[in-house]
Short mmCIF file of C-alpha atoms in Angstrom, two decimals:
data_model
loop_
_atom_site.label_atom_id
_atom_site.label_comp_id
_atom_site.label_asym_id
_atom_site.label_seq_id
_atom_site.Cartn_x
_atom_site.Cartn_y
_atom_site.Cartn_z
CA VAL A 1 37.19 -130.59 -166.27
CA LEU A 2 40.44 -128.70 -165.63
CA PRO A 3 40.38 -129.20 -161.82
CA ARG A 4 39.87 -132.94 -162.37
CA LEU A 5 42.98 -132.89 -164.58
CA GLY A 6 45.02 -131.37 -161.73
CA MET A 7 44.62 -127.65 -162.42
CA ARG A 8 43.04 -126.80 -159.05
CA LYS A 9 45.00 -123.93 -157.51
CA VAL A 10 44.12 -121.32 -160.16
CA PHE A 11 40.40 -121.86 -159.37
CA SER A 12 40.86 -121.43 -155.59
CA LYS A 13 41.70 -118.66 -153.11
CA LYS A 14 45.28 -119.98 -153.19
CA ALA A 15 45.69 -118.72 -156.77
CA ASP A 16 48.37 -116.08 -157.33
CA LEU A 17 47.70 -114.27 -160.59
CA SER A 18 49.51 -111.12 -159.45
CA GLY A 19 51.98 -111.49 -162.32
CA ILE A 20 49.11 -110.83 -164.73
CA THR A 21 47.10 -108.16 -162.93
CA GLY A 22 49.10 -107.04 -159.91
CA ASP A 23 46.16 -108.14 -157.71
CA LYS A 24 46.74 -111.14 -155.42
CA ASN A 25 43.03 -111.44 -154.59
CA LEU A 26 42.07 -112.97 -157.92
CA ALA A 27 41.17 -116.48 -159.06
CA VAL A 28 39.74 -118.01 -162.22
CA SER A 29 36.04 -118.75 -161.87
CA GLN A 30 35.28 -120.13 -165.31
CA VAL A 31 37.05 -121.14 -168.51
CA VAL A 32 35.19 -120.93 -171.81
CA HIS A 33 36.46 -122.49 -175.00
CA LYS A 34 34.75 -122.20 -178.35
CA SER A 35 35.78 -123.86 -181.57
CA LEU A 36 34.44 -124.11 -185.08
CA MET A 37 35.05 -126.56 -187.87
CA ASP A 38 33.83 -125.86 -191.39
CA VAL A 39 34.08 -128.64 -193.97
CA ALA A 40 33.29 -127.70 -197.56
CA GLU A 41 34.20 -128.76 -201.07
CA THR A 42 36.85 -126.03 -201.18
CA GLY A 43 38.64 -127.28 -198.06
CA THR A 44 38.47 -127.55 -194.30
CA GLU A 45 38.98 -124.75 -191.79
CA ALA A 46 39.23 -125.15 -188.03
CA ALA A 47 39.41 -122.28 -185.55
CA ALA A 48 39.51 -121.91 -181.78
CA ALA A 49 39.13 -118.96 -179.43
CA THR A 50 42.82 -119.18 -178.61
CA GLY A 51 44.11 -119.37 -182.15
CA VAL A 52 43.35 -120.14 -185.77
CA SER A 53 44.56 -123.08 -187.78
CA SER A 54 43.54 -124.00 -191.28
CA ALA A 55 44.45 -126.66 -193.77
CA ARG A 56 43.54 -127.33 -197.36
CA LEU A 57 42.74 -130.95 -198.08
CA PRO A 58 42.68 -132.72 -201.43
CA ARG A 59 39.20 -132.87 -202.92
CA ALA A 60 37.27 -136.02 -202.23
CA SER A 61 33.65 -136.97 -202.60
CA VAL A 62 32.29 -138.25 -199.30
CA LYS A 63 28.67 -138.55 -198.20
CA PHE A 64 27.92 -138.40 -194.49
CA ASN A 65 24.47 -139.90 -194.03
CA ARG A 66 24.60 -140.93 -190.37
CA PRO A 67 26.01 -139.58 -187.08
CA PHE A 68 29.80 -139.64 -186.76
CA LEU A 69 32.77 -138.54 -184.64
CA PHE A 70 35.84 -136.80 -186.04
CA THR A 71 39.32 -135.78 -184.90
CA ILE A 72 42.06 -133.61 -186.35
CA LEU A 73 45.55 -134.66 -185.31
CA SER A 74 48.85 -132.81 -185.39
CA GLU A 75 51.14 -134.57 -187.87
CA ASP A 76 54.19 -133.67 -185.75
CA THR A 77 53.00 -134.74 -182.30
CA GLN A 78 49.95 -136.89 -183.07
CA SER A 79 48.12 -134.76 -180.47
CA ILE A 80 44.40 -134.20 -180.90
CA LEU A 81 43.84 -130.59 -181.96
CA PHE A 82 40.08 -130.80 -182.52
CA CYS A 83 37.46 -133.46 -181.97
CA GLY A 84 33.73 -133.39 -182.40
CA LYS A 85 30.47 -135.18 -182.99
CA VAL A 86 27.93 -134.63 -185.74
CA ALA A 87 24.64 -136.02 -184.45
CA ASN A 88 22.47 -135.11 -187.44
CA PRO A 89 24.41 -134.60 -190.68
CA SER A 90 21.23 -133.96 -192.67
CA ALA A 91 20.63 -130.77 -190.63
CA ALA A 92 23.85 -129.15 -191.92
#
């Protein structure tokens, strides 16, 4: 995905990561990102491998009985911080 978004050089032999390791013969081969979102009656917590963010939401009674998509937006920038899909809410 990242090369298609224009981040190509770091994945190639042209990469120069010597500022990080001192070794010029180094390139990124893979990027792994993991995230978790836990929604419970006590609040919502979202975390990513690169950082942790959490927010307490007002209590509401909502029943999810079919598949759905969700997003969490930054209030300041309206940027998407997390997005996901729940294919089988009854399995949770």
